[in-house]
Each structure stands twice: as C-alpha cells, then as structure tokens.
Tab-separated table of C-alpha atoms in Angstrom:
chain	number	residue	atom	x	y	z
A	1	MET	CA	66.506	-10.916	-37.965
A	2	THR	CA	69.504	-10.606	-35.685
A	3	ASN	CA	68.775	-8.465	-32.679
A	4	ALA	CA	71.572	-6.449	-31.143
A	5	GLY	CA	69.300	-5.385	-28.327
A	6	SER	CA	66.977	-2.416	-27.956
A	7	VAL	CA	68.647	-1.028	-24.838
A	8	PRO	CA	69.722	2.612	-25.381
A	9	ALA	CA	73.291	2.967	-26.622
A	10	MET	CA	75.949	3.936	-24.100
A	11	SER	CA	78.420	6.749	-24.643
A	12	THR	CA	82.006	5.690	-24.159
A	13	THR	CA	85.515	6.725	-24.950
A	14	ALA	CA	86.714	3.139	-25.144
A	15	PRO	CA	90.236	2.851	-23.710
A	16	LEU	CA	92.979	1.451	-25.942
A	17	LEU	CA	95.248	-0.382	-23.515
A	18	TYR	CA	98.731	-1.519	-24.525
A	19	GLU	CA	100.268	-4.286	-22.408
A	20	VAL	CA	104.036	-4.551	-22.106
A	21	TYR	CA	105.812	-7.162	-19.995
A	22	THR	CA	108.087	-4.771	-18.147
A	23	ARG	CA	111.043	-7.094	-17.587
A	24	GLN	CA	111.205	-8.441	-21.133
A	25	TRP	CA	110.433	-5.059	-22.694
A	26	LEU	CA	113.273	-3.299	-20.862
A	27	SER	CA	115.598	-6.202	-21.654
A	28	SER	CA	114.765	-5.918	-25.362
A	29	LEU	CA	115.163	-2.136	-25.300
A	30	SER	CA	118.566	-2.533	-23.677
A	31	ARG	CA	119.670	-5.037	-26.303
A	32	ARG	CA	118.476	-2.885	-29.208
A	33	ARG	CA	119.992	0.343	-27.878
A	34	GLY	CA	123.249	-1.211	-26.732
A	35	ARG	CA	122.989	0.015	-23.136
A	36	GLU	CA	121.214	-0.921	-19.924
A	37	ILE	CA	117.778	0.727	-19.807
A	38	ASP	CA	115.438	0.902	-16.826
A	39	LEU	CA	112.344	3.066	-16.311
A	40	TRP	CA	114.547	6.141	-15.941
A	41	GLY	CA	116.013	5.726	-19.400
A	42	VAL	CA	113.111	4.736	-21.664
A	43	PRO	CA	113.783	6.594	-24.938
A	44	GLU	CA	111.513	9.420	-26.043
A	45	ASP	CA	110.718	7.738	-29.348
A	46	GLU	CA	109.321	4.702	-27.512
A	47	LEU	CA	106.797	6.823	-25.625
A	48	ASN	CA	106.041	8.994	-28.645
A	49	GLY	CA	105.354	5.870	-30.692
A	50	TRP	CA	102.753	4.710	-28.187
A	51	ALA	CA	100.976	8.046	-28.305
A	52	ALA	CA	101.109	8.168	-32.109
A	53	ARG	CA	99.361	4.790	-32.355
A	54	GLY	CA	96.423	6.109	-30.356
A	55	PHE	CA	96.988	4.182	-27.140
A	56	THR	CA	95.273	5.722	-24.119
A	57	HIS	CA	96.663	3.490	-21.352
A	58	ILE	CA	99.956	1.643	-20.881
A	59	TRP	CA	99.899	-1.486	-18.721
A	60	LEU	CA	103.299	-2.203	-17.199
A	61	MET	CA	102.623	-5.875	-16.573
A	62	GLY	CA	105.007	-7.599	-14.188
A	63	LEU	CA	106.500	-4.489	-12.606
A	64	TRP	CA	106.495	-5.785	-9.024
A	65	PRO	CA	109.314	-8.012	-7.697
A	66	THR	CA	109.440	-11.783	-7.321
A	67	GLY	CA	111.348	-13.089	-4.296
A	68	ALA	CA	114.066	-15.728	-4.204
A	69	LYS	CA	111.830	-18.547	-2.914
A	70	SER	CA	109.191	-18.004	-5.580
A	71	ARG	CA	111.887	-17.732	-8.238
A	72	GLN	CA	113.246	-21.123	-7.177
A	73	GLU	CA	109.817	-22.654	-7.790
A	74	ALA	CA	109.801	-21.223	-11.318
A	75	LEU	CA	113.360	-22.383	-11.883
A	76	HIS	CA	112.835	-26.026	-10.928
A	77	HIS	CA	109.264	-26.687	-12.119
A	78	ALA	CA	109.593	-29.446	-14.736
A	79	ASP	CA	106.669	-28.353	-16.928
A	80	LEU	CA	107.839	-24.754	-16.909
A	81	ARG	CA	111.367	-25.742	-17.867
A	82	ARG	CA	109.976	-27.485	-20.947
A	83	ALA	CA	107.956	-24.361	-21.757
A	84	TYR	CA	111.090	-22.234	-21.470
A	85	ASP	CA	112.797	-24.460	-24.043
A	86	ASP	CA	110.116	-23.535	-26.563
A	87	ALA	CA	109.885	-19.853	-25.633
A	88	LEU	CA	113.610	-19.144	-25.396
A	89	PRO	CA	115.889	-21.867	-26.804
A	90	GLY	CA	119.230	-21.833	-25.041
A	91	TRP	CA	117.882	-20.145	-21.919
A	92	THR	CA	119.956	-20.149	-18.747
A	93	ASP	CA	119.063	-19.902	-15.077
A	94	ALA	CA	119.827	-16.183	-15.224
A	95	ASP	CA	116.898	-15.729	-17.641
A	96	VAL	CA	114.370	-17.018	-15.084
A	97	GLY	CA	113.084	-14.179	-12.931
A	98	GLY	CA	110.035	-16.016	-11.618
A	99	SER	CA	106.357	-15.258	-12.024
A	100	PRO	CA	105.507	-11.556	-11.685
A	101	TYR	CA	102.249	-12.697	-10.079
A	102	ALA	CA	104.102	-14.195	-7.105
A	103	ILE	CA	104.612	-10.711	-5.699
A	104	SER	CA	106.940	-10.199	-2.751
A	105	ALA	CA	106.056	-6.501	-2.274
A	106	TYR	CA	104.369	-3.658	-4.126
A	107	HIS	CA	107.473	-1.636	-4.889
A	108	VAL	CA	109.621	-1.242	-7.991
A	109	PRO	CA	112.822	-3.314	-7.789
A	110	PRO	CA	116.121	-1.456	-8.230
A	111	ALA	CA	116.852	-3.417	-11.406
A	112	LEU	CA	113.880	-1.702	-13.054
A	113	GLY	CA	114.764	1.739	-11.699
A	114	GLY	CA	113.113	1.865	-8.277
A	115	ASP	CA	110.034	3.684	-7.030
A	116	ASP	CA	111.148	7.175	-8.045
A	117	ALA	CA	111.667	5.966	-11.600
A	118	LEU	CA	108.034	4.862	-11.752
A	119	THR	CA	106.887	8.302	-10.604
A	120	ALA	CA	108.982	9.971	-13.298
A	121	PHE	CA	107.834	7.477	-15.940
A	122	ARG	CA	104.182	8.101	-15.123
A	123	LYS	CA	104.765	11.835	-15.476
A	124	ARG	CA	106.311	11.318	-18.909
A	125	LEU	CA	103.308	9.254	-19.956
A	126	ALA	CA	100.915	11.942	-18.731
A	127	GLU	CA	102.735	14.568	-20.790
A	128	ARG	CA	101.694	12.551	-23.853
A	129	GLY	CA	98.116	11.991	-22.727
A	130	LEU	CA	98.823	8.402	-21.664
A	131	LYS	CA	97.651	6.809	-18.424
A	132	LEU	CA	99.423	4.117	-16.419
A	133	VAL	CA	97.908	0.743	-15.460
A	134	LEU	CA	99.601	-1.614	-12.974
A	135	ASP	CA	98.939	-5.113	-11.630
A	136	PHE	CA	97.053	-5.892	-8.453
A	137	VAL	CA	96.844	-9.498	-7.260
A	138	PRO	CA	94.076	-9.880	-4.641
A	139	ASN	CA	94.086	-13.640	-4.203
A	140	HIS	CA	97.634	-14.380	-3.071
A	141	THR	CA	101.178	-13.164	-2.474
A	142	GLY	CA	104.542	-14.664	-3.301
A	143	LEU	CA	106.329	-16.992	-0.881
A	144	ASP	CA	108.720	-14.188	0.084
A	145	HIS	CA	106.135	-11.623	1.167
A	146	ALA	CA	106.841	-10.181	4.629
A	147	TRP	CA	103.365	-11.134	5.808
A	148	ALA	CA	104.320	-14.818	5.733
A	149	ILE	CA	106.551	-14.204	8.760
A	150	GLN	CA	105.055	-11.105	10.356
A	151	ARG	CA	101.314	-11.614	9.766
A	152	PRO	CA	100.763	-15.282	8.913
A	153	HIS	CA	97.165	-15.128	10.149
A	154	LEU	CA	96.278	-13.224	6.953
A	155	TYR	CA	96.685	-16.450	4.980
A	156	ILE	CA	94.732	-19.671	4.680
A	157	GLY	CA	96.530	-21.889	7.162
A	158	ALA	CA	96.667	-23.584	10.524
A	159	PRO	CA	99.183	-24.466	13.241
A	160	THR	CA	101.118	-27.569	12.268
A	161	ASP	CA	99.812	-29.324	15.382
A	162	ALA	CA	96.134	-28.405	14.800
A	163	GLY	CA	95.348	-31.540	12.832
A	164	VAL	CA	94.013	-29.553	9.855
A	165	VAL	CA	94.725	-31.136	6.478
A	166	ILE	CA	95.793	-28.651	3.794
A	167	PRO	CA	96.834	-30.722	0.771
A	168	GLU	CA	98.756	-27.981	-1.058
A	169	ALA	CA	100.673	-25.993	1.531
A	170	THR	CA	104.103	-25.061	2.819
A	171	ARG	CA	105.524	-24.824	6.346
A	172	VAL	CA	106.352	-21.328	7.600
A	173	LYS	CA	107.862	-20.283	10.943
A	174	GLY	CA	106.671	-16.832	11.913
A	175	ALA	CA	105.001	-14.623	14.482
A	176	TRP	CA	102.369	-17.287	15.246
A	177	GLY	CA	104.806	-20.190	15.474
A	178	GLU	CA	105.124	-22.881	12.848
A	179	ARG	CA	102.156	-23.014	10.510
A	180	LEU	CA	100.976	-24.633	7.349
A	181	ILE	CA	100.067	-21.955	4.789
A	182	ALA	CA	98.158	-22.893	1.663
A	183	HIS	CA	99.371	-22.111	-1.807
A	184	GLY	CA	97.238	-19.783	-3.912
A	185	LYS	CA	94.675	-21.689	-5.921
A	186	ASP	CA	92.188	-21.717	-8.753
A	187	PRO	CA	89.656	-24.413	-7.740
A	188	TYR	CA	89.925	-26.149	-11.115
A	189	PHE	CA	93.703	-26.576	-11.093
A	190	ALA	CA	96.570	-27.493	-8.808
A	191	GLY	CA	97.846	-24.811	-6.460
A	192	TRP	CA	100.463	-22.278	-7.532
A	193	THR	CA	103.468	-23.455	-5.534
A	194	ASP	CA	105.221	-20.082	-5.765
A	195	THR	CA	102.383	-18.322	-3.889
A	196	LEU	CA	100.587	-18.137	-0.534
A	197	GLN	CA	96.806	-17.881	-0.305
A	198	ILE	CA	95.273	-14.812	1.382
A	199	ASP	CA	92.301	-15.722	3.608
A	200	HIS	CA	89.608	-13.350	2.354
A	201	ARG	CA	87.216	-14.605	5.021
A	202	ARG	CA	89.191	-12.693	7.679
A	203	PRO	CA	88.364	-8.998	8.240
A	204	GLU	CA	92.009	-8.110	8.921
A	205	ALA	CA	93.054	-9.776	5.652
A	206	ARG	CA	90.462	-7.752	3.766
A	207	ARG	CA	91.667	-4.521	5.383
A	208	ALA	CA	95.279	-5.362	4.595
A	209	MET	CA	94.562	-6.057	0.929
A	210	ILE	CA	92.534	-2.862	0.574
A	211	GLU	CA	95.445	-0.924	2.054
A	212	GLN	CA	97.748	-2.558	-0.501
A	213	LEU	CA	95.361	-1.623	-3.296
A	214	GLU	CA	95.156	1.989	-2.126
A	215	LYS	CA	98.958	2.233	-2.151
A	216	VAL	CA	99.104	0.865	-5.685
A	217	ALA	CA	96.307	3.182	-6.812
A	218	ALA	CA	98.223	6.208	-5.560
A	219	ARG	CA	100.949	5.410	-8.093
A	220	CYS	CA	98.932	4.851	-11.275
A	221	ASP	CA	95.675	5.542	-13.113
A	222	GLY	CA	94.222	2.048	-13.168
A	223	VAL	CA	94.758	-1.554	-12.131
A	224	ARG	CA	94.379	-4.868	-13.879
A	225	CYS	CA	93.161	-7.248	-11.177
A	226	ASP	CA	94.473	-10.775	-11.527
A	227	MET	CA	91.884	-13.600	-11.355
A	228	ALA	CA	89.393	-11.185	-9.824
A	229	MET	CA	86.565	-13.701	-9.510
A	230	LEU	CA	88.523	-15.916	-7.091
A	231	VAL	CA	87.794	-13.560	-4.183
A	232	LEU	CA	84.039	-13.354	-4.734
A	233	ARG	CA	82.535	-14.452	-1.442
A	234	ASP	CA	80.739	-17.571	-2.678
A	235	VAL	CA	83.591	-18.648	-4.950
A	236	PHE	CA	86.101	-18.282	-2.148
A	237	ALA	CA	83.902	-20.097	0.369
A	238	LYS	CA	83.501	-23.049	-1.983
A	239	THR	CA	87.195	-23.209	-2.881
A	240	TRP	CA	88.325	-23.209	0.750
A	241	ALA	CA	85.425	-24.931	2.512
A	242	HIS	CA	87.787	-27.724	3.598
A	243	VAL	CA	89.957	-25.327	5.655
A	244	PRO	CA	88.269	-23.456	8.538
A	245	THR	CA	89.107	-19.862	9.396
A	246	MET	CA	90.882	-19.971	12.752
A	247	ASN	CA	92.318	-17.633	15.372
A	248	ALA	CA	95.788	-17.892	16.928
A	249	GLN	CA	94.596	-20.683	19.218
A	250	GLY	CA	93.325	-22.765	16.308
A	251	GLN	CA	89.640	-22.065	17.041
A	252	ALA	CA	87.190	-21.553	14.172
A	253	ILE	CA	85.841	-18.016	13.633
A	254	ASP	CA	83.128	-16.590	11.356
A	255	ALA	CA	83.850	-15.247	7.878
A	256	VAL	CA	83.539	-11.516	7.204
A	257	ASP	CA	80.334	-10.306	5.517
A	258	GLY	CA	80.000	-8.555	2.168
A	259	GLU	CA	82.093	-8.541	-0.979
A	260	PHE	CA	85.754	-7.582	-1.039
A	261	TRP	CA	85.476	-5.808	-4.385
A	262	ALA	CA	82.572	-3.583	-3.391
A	263	GLU	CA	84.514	-2.330	-0.386
A	264	ALA	CA	87.881	-2.112	-2.135
A	265	ILE	CA	86.665	-0.266	-5.227
A	266	ALA	CA	84.637	2.159	-3.113
A	267	ALA	CA	87.721	2.932	-1.014
A	268	VAL	CA	89.777	3.856	-4.082
A	269	ARG	CA	86.972	5.720	-5.837
A	270	ALA	CA	86.383	7.886	-2.772
A	271	ARG	CA	89.643	9.634	-3.690
A	272	ARG	CA	89.960	8.736	-7.371
A	273	PRO	CA	86.509	8.642	-9.017
A	274	ASP	CA	88.045	8.289	-12.488
A	275	PHE	CA	90.327	5.384	-11.553
A	276	LEU	CA	90.166	2.442	-14.000
A	277	PHE	CA	89.389	-1.075	-12.754
A	278	LEU	CA	89.947	-3.960	-15.187
A	279	ALA	CA	89.165	-7.518	-14.084
A	280	GLU	CA	90.592	-10.744	-15.382
A	281	ALA	CA	87.473	-12.890	-15.005
A	282	TYR	CA	85.922	-16.114	-16.267
A	283	TRP	CA	83.152	-18.624	-15.405
A	284	ASP	CA	80.193	-16.370	-16.374
A	285	LEU	CA	80.962	-14.135	-13.393
A	286	GLU	CA	81.819	-11.099	-15.497
A	287	ASP	CA	78.549	-9.241	-14.948
A	288	ARG	CA	78.747	-9.710	-11.183
A	289	LEU	CA	82.116	-7.996	-11.140
A	290	VAL	CA	80.726	-5.108	-13.173
A	291	GLU	CA	77.910	-4.792	-10.639
A	292	LEU	CA	80.534	-4.595	-7.882
A	293	GLY	CA	82.228	-1.647	-9.581
A	294	PHE	CA	84.607	-2.848	-12.305
A	295	ASP	CA	84.753	-0.693	-15.422
A	296	HIS	CA	85.701	-3.581	-17.692
A	297	VAL	CA	86.061	-7.358	-17.481
A	298	TYR	CA	87.753	-9.817	-19.815
A	299	ASP	CA	85.642	-11.196	-22.663
A	300	LYS	CA	87.354	-14.573	-22.822
A	301	LYS	CA	84.361	-16.123	-24.582
A	302	LEU	CA	84.771	-13.798	-27.544
A	303	TYR	CA	88.500	-14.524	-27.606
A	304	ASP	CA	87.908	-18.285	-27.758
A	305	LEU	CA	85.270	-17.976	-30.480
A	306	VAL	CA	87.423	-15.706	-32.628
A	307	MET	CA	90.501	-17.894	-32.238
A	308	HIS	CA	88.515	-20.927	-33.367
A	309	GLN	CA	87.029	-18.868	-36.231
A	310	ASP	CA	83.635	-19.786	-34.829
A	311	ARG	CA	80.559	-18.133	-36.345
A	312	GLY	CA	79.112	-18.056	-32.842
A	313	ALA	CA	81.115	-14.887	-32.182
A	314	ALA	CA	78.372	-12.820	-33.816
A	315	ARG	CA	75.684	-14.433	-31.638
A	316	HIS	CA	77.788	-13.896	-28.531
A	317	LEU	CA	78.171	-10.179	-29.248
A	318	ARG	CA	74.471	-9.760	-29.988
A	319	ALA	CA	73.590	-11.491	-26.722
A	320	LEU	CA	75.805	-9.078	-24.786
A	321	GLY	CA	74.324	-6.049	-26.553
A	322	PRO	CA	75.102	-2.872	-24.580
A	323	ARG	CA	77.113	-4.929	-22.080
A	324	ASN	CA	79.886	-5.080	-24.690
A	325	ALA	CA	80.855	-1.622	-23.448
A	326	ARG	CA	81.908	-3.182	-20.128
A	327	ARG	CA	84.013	-5.921	-21.681
A	328	ALA	CA	87.735	-5.965	-22.523
A	329	HIS	CA	88.325	-7.286	-26.041
A	330	PHE	CA	91.624	-8.822	-27.126
A	331	LEU	CA	93.381	-11.237	-29.477
A	332	GLU	CA	96.409	-11.572	-27.219
A	333	ASN	CA	97.602	-11.117	-23.676
A	334	HIS	CA	100.447	-12.604	-21.662
A	335	ASP	CA	98.402	-15.703	-20.730
A	336	GLU	CA	97.519	-16.707	-24.293
A	337	PRO	CA	99.470	-17.929	-27.344
A	338	ARG	CA	100.349	-15.357	-29.965
A	339	ALA	CA	97.501	-14.448	-32.333
A	340	HIS	CA	99.751	-14.677	-35.394
A	341	ALA	CA	100.577	-18.264	-34.436
A	342	ARG	CA	96.891	-19.196	-34.341
A	343	LEU	CA	95.100	-17.108	-36.971
A	344	PRO	CA	95.769	-17.129	-40.710
A	345	LEU	CA	96.250	-13.680	-42.188
A	346	SER	CA	92.881	-13.894	-43.948
A	347	ALA	CA	91.072	-14.165	-40.601
A	348	HIS	CA	93.467	-11.999	-38.584
A	349	ARG	CA	92.444	-8.764	-40.303
A	350	GLY	CA	88.753	-9.080	-39.471
A	351	ALA	CA	89.456	-10.296	-35.953
A	352	ALA	CA	91.783	-7.373	-35.315
A	353	LEU	CA	89.304	-4.787	-36.590
A	354	LEU	CA	86.552	-6.366	-34.496
A	355	THR	CA	88.479	-6.169	-31.231
A	356	LEU	CA	89.650	-2.629	-31.999
A	357	ALA	CA	86.212	-1.316	-32.934
A	358	LEU	CA	83.837	-2.830	-30.384
A	359	PRO	CA	82.483	-0.681	-27.566
A	360	GLY	CA	84.480	-1.371	-24.434
A	361	LEU	CA	88.149	-1.583	-23.574
A	362	ARG	CA	90.456	-2.633	-26.431
A	363	LEU	CA	93.623	-4.496	-25.403
A	364	LEU	CA	96.748	-4.832	-27.542
A	365	HIS	CA	99.792	-6.821	-26.460
A	366	ASP	CA	103.473	-6.005	-26.941
A	367	GLY	CA	104.601	-7.914	-30.045
A	368	GLN	CA	101.099	-8.337	-31.464
A	369	LEU	CA	101.533	-5.412	-33.861
A	370	GLU	CA	104.768	-6.907	-35.178
A	371	GLY	CA	103.437	-10.435	-35.617
A	372	ARG	CA	105.531	-12.240	-33.026
A	373	ARG	CA	104.804	-15.965	-32.850
A	374	ARG	CA	106.644	-17.155	-29.736
A	375	PHE	CA	104.616	-17.520	-26.543
A	376	ALA	CA	106.930	-15.562	-24.213
A	377	ARG	CA	106.567	-17.134	-20.766
A	378	ILE	CA	106.117	-14.620	-17.971
A	379	GLN	CA	108.644	-16.374	-15.725
A	380	LEU	CA	111.392	-15.394	-18.186
A	381	SER	CA	113.059	-11.985	-17.986
A	382	ARG	CA	114.275	-12.185	-21.585
A	383	ARG	CA	112.474	-13.076	-24.802
A	384	LEU	CA	113.628	-14.478	-28.108
A	385	ARG	CA	114.502	-11.947	-30.782
A	386	GLU	CA	111.962	-12.179	-33.620
A	387	GLU	CA	111.898	-10.244	-36.867
A	388	PRO	CA	108.628	-8.380	-37.507
A	389	ASP	CA	106.237	-9.951	-39.986
A	390	PRO	CA	105.734	-7.300	-42.711
A	391	ALA	CA	102.152	-8.341	-43.466
A	392	ILE	CA	101.048	-8.185	-39.821
A	393	HIS	CA	102.926	-4.944	-39.251
A	394	GLU	CA	101.158	-3.380	-42.243
A	395	LEU	CA	97.802	-4.798	-41.135
A	396	TYR	CA	97.894	-3.092	-37.736
A	397	ALA	CA	99.484	0.098	-39.039
A	398	THR	CA	96.666	0.391	-41.578
A	399	LEU	CA	93.918	-0.355	-39.057
A	400	LEU	CA	95.183	2.030	-36.388
A	401	ALA	CA	95.687	4.822	-38.917
A	402	ALA	CA	92.224	4.283	-40.396
A	403	LEU	CA	90.517	4.194	-37.005
A	404	ALA	CA	92.255	7.396	-35.928
A	405	GLY	CA	90.184	9.336	-38.455
A	406	THR	CA	86.840	7.931	-37.327
A	407	ALA	CA	84.426	8.209	-34.423
A	408	VAL	CA	85.439	4.769	-33.123
A	409	SER	CA	85.920	5.097	-29.345
A	410	GLN	CA	85.207	8.835	-29.546
A	411	GLY	CA	81.461	8.877	-29.036
A	412	THR	CA	78.616	6.379	-28.934
A	413	GLY	CA	79.117	2.839	-30.154
A	414	VAL	CA	76.242	0.424	-30.696
A	415	LEU	CA	75.778	-2.962	-32.377
A	416	LEU	CA	73.267	-2.733	-35.219
A	417	ASP	CA	70.494	-5.103	-36.139
A	418	VAL	CA	71.129	-7.032	-39.356
A	419	VAL	CA	68.244	-8.616	-41.314
A	420	ALA	CA	68.194	-11.209	-44.088
A	421	ALA	CA	68.970	-9.986	-47.592
A	422	TRP	CA	66.361	-12.367	-49.019
A	423	PRO	CA	64.180	-15.209	-47.716
A	424	GLY	CA	66.095	-18.373	-46.917
A	425	ASN	CA	69.486	-16.664	-46.706
A	426	GLU	CA	70.587	-16.917	-43.098
A	427	SER	CA	74.139	-15.699	-43.678
A	428	HIS	CA	73.287	-12.342	-42.092
A	429	GLU	CA	73.570	-14.175	-38.772
A	430	ASP	CA	77.344	-14.257	-39.336
A	431	LEU	CA	77.741	-10.474	-39.555
A	432	THR	CA	78.623	-8.056	-36.783
A	433	VAL	CA	78.043	-4.380	-37.554
A	434	VAL	CA	79.041	-1.649	-35.113
A	435	GLN	CA	77.999	1.975	-35.561
A	436	TRP	CA	79.980	4.812	-34.000
A	437	GLN	CA	78.906	8.459	-33.932
A	438	ARG	CA	80.389	11.446	-32.169
A	439	ASP	CA	77.978	12.970	-29.707
A	440	ASP	CA	78.333	16.443	-31.258
A	441	ASP	CA	78.098	15.503	-34.955
A	442	ASP	CA	74.848	14.627	-36.761
A	443	THR	CA	76.462	14.731	-40.215
A	444	ALA	CA	78.753	11.703	-39.993
A	445	CYS	CA	79.055	8.228	-38.533
A	446	ASP	CA	81.194	5.137	-39.026
A	447	LEU	CA	80.172	1.530	-39.617
A	448	VAL	CA	82.445	-1.405	-38.820
A	449	VAL	CA	81.464	-4.620	-40.614
A	450	VAL	CA	82.942	-8.067	-39.877
A	451	ASN	CA	82.001	-11.431	-41.372
A	452	HIS	CA	82.791	-14.226	-38.902
A	453	ALA	CA	82.129	-17.067	-41.355
A	454	ALA	CA	84.221	-18.939	-43.916
A	455	HIS	CA	81.705	-18.027	-46.633
A	456	ARG	CA	80.245	-14.831	-48.061
A	457	ALA	CA	77.494	-13.226	-46.016
A	458	GLN	CA	74.706	-10.883	-47.066
A	459	GLY	CA	72.272	-8.798	-45.100
A	460	TYR	CA	70.808	-5.370	-44.458
A	461	ALA	CA	72.275	-3.418	-41.553
A	462	ARG	CA	69.962	-0.821	-40.070
A	463	PRO	CA	71.877	2.296	-38.980
A	464	ARG	CA	70.581	4.282	-36.019
A	465	ALA	CA	72.625	7.447	-36.474
A	466	ARG	CA	71.203	10.822	-35.587
A	467	GLY	CA	70.446	13.001	-38.621
A	468	LEU	CA	70.173	9.994	-40.916
A	469	ALA	CA	66.835	10.792	-42.584
A	470	GLY	CA	66.220	13.514	-45.120
A	471	GLY	CA	69.543	13.734	-46.960
A	472	ARG	CA	72.010	11.892	-49.156
A	473	TRP	CA	74.941	10.040	-47.605
A	474	GLN	CA	78.337	9.114	-49.053
A	475	LEU	CA	79.676	5.794	-47.739
A	476	GLN	CA	83.348	4.975	-48.351
A	477	ASP	CA	85.106	1.816	-47.174
A	478	VAL	CA	88.408	3.272	-45.978
A	479	LEU	CA	89.940	-0.223	-46.005
A	480	GLY	CA	88.872	-1.078	-49.560
A	481	PRO	CA	87.450	0.230	-52.844
A	482	GLU	CA	83.749	-0.018	-52.049
A	483	ARG	CA	81.830	3.260	-52.278
A	484	HIS	CA	78.085	3.978	-52.164
A	485	GLU	CA	75.675	6.871	-52.218
A	486	ARG	CA	72.424	6.290	-50.353
A	487	HIS	CA	69.485	8.425	-49.317
A	488	GLY	CA	69.054	8.587	-45.577
A	489	ASP	CA	65.386	7.644	-45.829
A	490	GLU	CA	66.363	4.409	-47.606
A	491	LEU	CA	68.896	3.594	-44.893
A	492	VAL	CA	66.265	4.168	-42.211
A	493	GLU	CA	63.523	2.152	-43.886
A	494	ARG	CA	65.438	-0.705	-45.473
A	495	GLY	CA	69.019	-0.511	-44.259
A	496	LEU	CA	72.419	-0.738	-45.918
A	497	TYR	CA	72.891	-3.795	-48.120
A	498	LEU	CA	76.067	-5.713	-47.296
A	499	ASP	CA	77.788	-8.475	-49.270
A	500	VAL	CA	80.924	-9.401	-47.358
A	501	ALA	CA	83.608	-11.931	-48.295
A	502	GLU	CA	84.606	-14.740	-45.912
A	503	HIS	CA	86.316	-13.459	-42.737
A	504	ALA	CA	86.454	-9.993	-44.311
A	505	ALA	CA	86.171	-6.637	-42.600
A	506	GLN	CA	85.040	-3.207	-43.754
A	507	LEU	CA	85.141	0.266	-42.217
A	508	PHE	CA	82.651	2.652	-43.795
A	509	ARG	CA	83.042	6.385	-43.286
A	510	CYS	CA	79.546	7.803	-43.725
A	511	VAL	CA	79.162	11.533	-44.419
A	512	ARG	CA	76.083	13.566	-45.298
C-alpha cells in the first residue's frame, strides 16, 4: 500500500503564478506590435489572455534595474558569452542588460516605464482579479547599489589595511575609506562577480534589508525571494565564517540574534496579512523556511525527478503528504532549461497535469505554454523569436480549459492512498492520485491520476470525498474516453480501479 499520509487535508486555493521576464517580454511585445511598449502600454488583450487562462498571480521577474558595473561583468564573462551564443545567435552588446538579480535599486527604470507605470499596471491587473509578484533579493545587491559608497558597513568586508583575506571581493572607496567588499555567494559555487554580499550578521544590515522589503511589499501583492536559504542564520554563519564581522575600526563584533526571515515576514504581515511569500530554496531547508513564515517554497526535488522521468516522483510526493500544499511546483522557470527541450511529448502531458493539479502553488513560465526550446539567459534583454509548437500549445490549452471546470485549486486537495490491484503487482507505487473537492459541495469531486513510470500501472485509489457513500457516481475522464459508473459504497470499501498507460494522465470528473 502506498500511504499519502493520514494528516487531515488542508484547504487551499492554490495560486497559479505566471512568470514573465519583464525585459524580454516587453521587447517581444514591442517587436510583435511594431511599436515601443513599456508597462504603460501593455495591450489589453495581453492582460485579458492571462486572466482567461486562470492565472491568479503575475510575476514580473527582472523588473528592477542593473547598474553599469554589474552589466560590464555580464558583458565580459567568458562562460556567459558562450551561453549567449546559444540563447540568441547574432547577439550584440546592446542585447546584454546584465543580471536582474544584481539589483542597483528597487525602482522601475525609465526604459520599462518608471515607478508610476508599475502602479498603473498593478491596478490594471487587479481589475482582472490578478495579483502582482515582484523579486526581492535578500542576500546581495549589485555592484552599483548606493550602499556600496554610502553604507559600506552593511556588506561583508574589511578595510584594505586590516589584513583580512577575502578571496572573492572587490575594492570600493566610500564613506568608511577604501574597503574590500565580498561578492555575493552560494557556498557551493564561485562568487557572483556582479554582486556585493550583505552582512546579515549585522543588526543595521538586517534593518536596512527589512526596510527594502517593506518598500517592495507596498508596491505588489507578493514577493519571490531569491536564494532564500542563504540568509538562514546557520547557513550564513558557515558560509562566511572566514570573514569576521567588524566595526569601522576593524574590530570584531557579535552577530545579531534570531532569524532574518521571521522578523522580515512579521514586519510585512503586520500591515499585509494576506501578502504572498514564495521562497527559492534548496538543500532540504524548505520546511524551515515554511516554519519561518513562507507560504510556499520551491519543490526542486520534484522538478528533478520529473525531468529525469524518475518513478521516485510518486514516492517523493507521498513522503511530503500535506506539506505539498506549501510547495511551489513547476516544469520551468528562468533558471532551468525549457521543459519542451527536455521532455518528450508523451511524458510532458502527465508532468504538466501533475504540476498544475497538486496542492500548493503552481508556477508556469512565459514561453512554456507555446513550447519554446531556447534557454533564454536572464542577462539578455532580448530573446530569440521562436514559432509556437502546435502540439504543446494544444496540450496546455486543453489542460487549462479542463481544469477550469473542476475543483482543482478551488477547495481541498489531498493525495490519495493507492493499493495493489493484485498480489505481486507493485506498479501502484508509480501512481499519484490527487482528489479535489469544493468545501461547499458534497455531490462532486475531481480525481487527477498520473503514472510516473514507463510501463502501465494498476492499482485501487481510495477516494476520501464527503458524501461518497450511499449513492451512485458517474466518473468521466475529461481528457479521454474513459467513463465509469460506481456505487459510492464500493469506492469507499475497495476504491477505484485504475489501469494507466505509461506516463499517462487522467482527470476524472466525479458526480453523484
């Protein structure tokens, strides 16, 4: 028997977040419409199309500016230049805007319309029931941030004459004289040479970053927090143990107590209790970030398993159980290769339905619905023109239309137990079955069925819907021809028999 967990199901209206890379999206809009378009001029049909697809949140990734120094790093980095050749053949220096995560300030650059344009754009989204998500980068700033000159003590660094060795750093002359300031860093990789590392051990640095977050939060309905686990107290202490925290005289001082995220999220929620916090997170630290207040955290493990067509995806989801509702599920984002370039169509359909129908936040990426294949590098302000793939376009259009008529994301979602169809047949271990039911409807529910394996799988799924016993139920696969009539008592006692083709997916509408 596979056990999805006996913890009570959680009610959720799972957000459907659509990520657009602001610079490349506006560039493409301008090219298609034959005129320069910024946030002021986004066409009505673009916004209406988002609402029609059922999106609940729009993530304007890469809205904030990159300064000239950080752009130069992106322009001359040898590995990046080779990546640009693949992403945008024939690119020129003018196409390189720099990383949008080397932020010089939290304001909208004039080229994208300016701050007032963002306010107006958010209002237009709200008129369509859409909420706005923006980036927040807690770990570092760009090289051009004003703090580098005016408040250099907020960064990991030391006076150049202090004798402190900082292997990956840059020299900055500012309010505290000439200093070495470290580049932002993930402990498992080389430093990001277009960034400067905030010293989260310093109380004034924590206050400054919380103030930045509060200003961002005032302008949107949620934030996606870049590499959120890097500023966990123990992670940060380990990463930067080789550089002491020092005052202006170069003397060591104690690190601030407590967790940044607990304080930062509480500060925002004091004014905005419904504000959305999404964490990019890895290293089995996801649950800690949820405990500190995040609504959702990346489920990178599921992504990796699905992309490798690994049967372990079903086990992973069962192990998470109700915690799936606090994960963000995706097949694409700006950091990963395109799904259509990695998954064959036969596996793509089931993977797409899975990520769209699990409890939790569902993330779709600009270009995913059209089947783009090119990995569009975030340092580029323009992307290659690609024709939509008709099969992928139809796949997502069909799925989104089918899901719109169901309880998926509209009530309570829970993973169901699946038991063996007969002794010795362990293929039920490869099935994931999710049940959704509206909280005010005992006469209907929906079952999402996905086979993760490259072979047929059989099993009995045991629904847990309210009102199941005592009546006859009609079950129709809205994605295929399968149709059943079952008595509720049979479904309760034995379950629903499933026989699912390799990598296939089904969506049963169940009505009494």
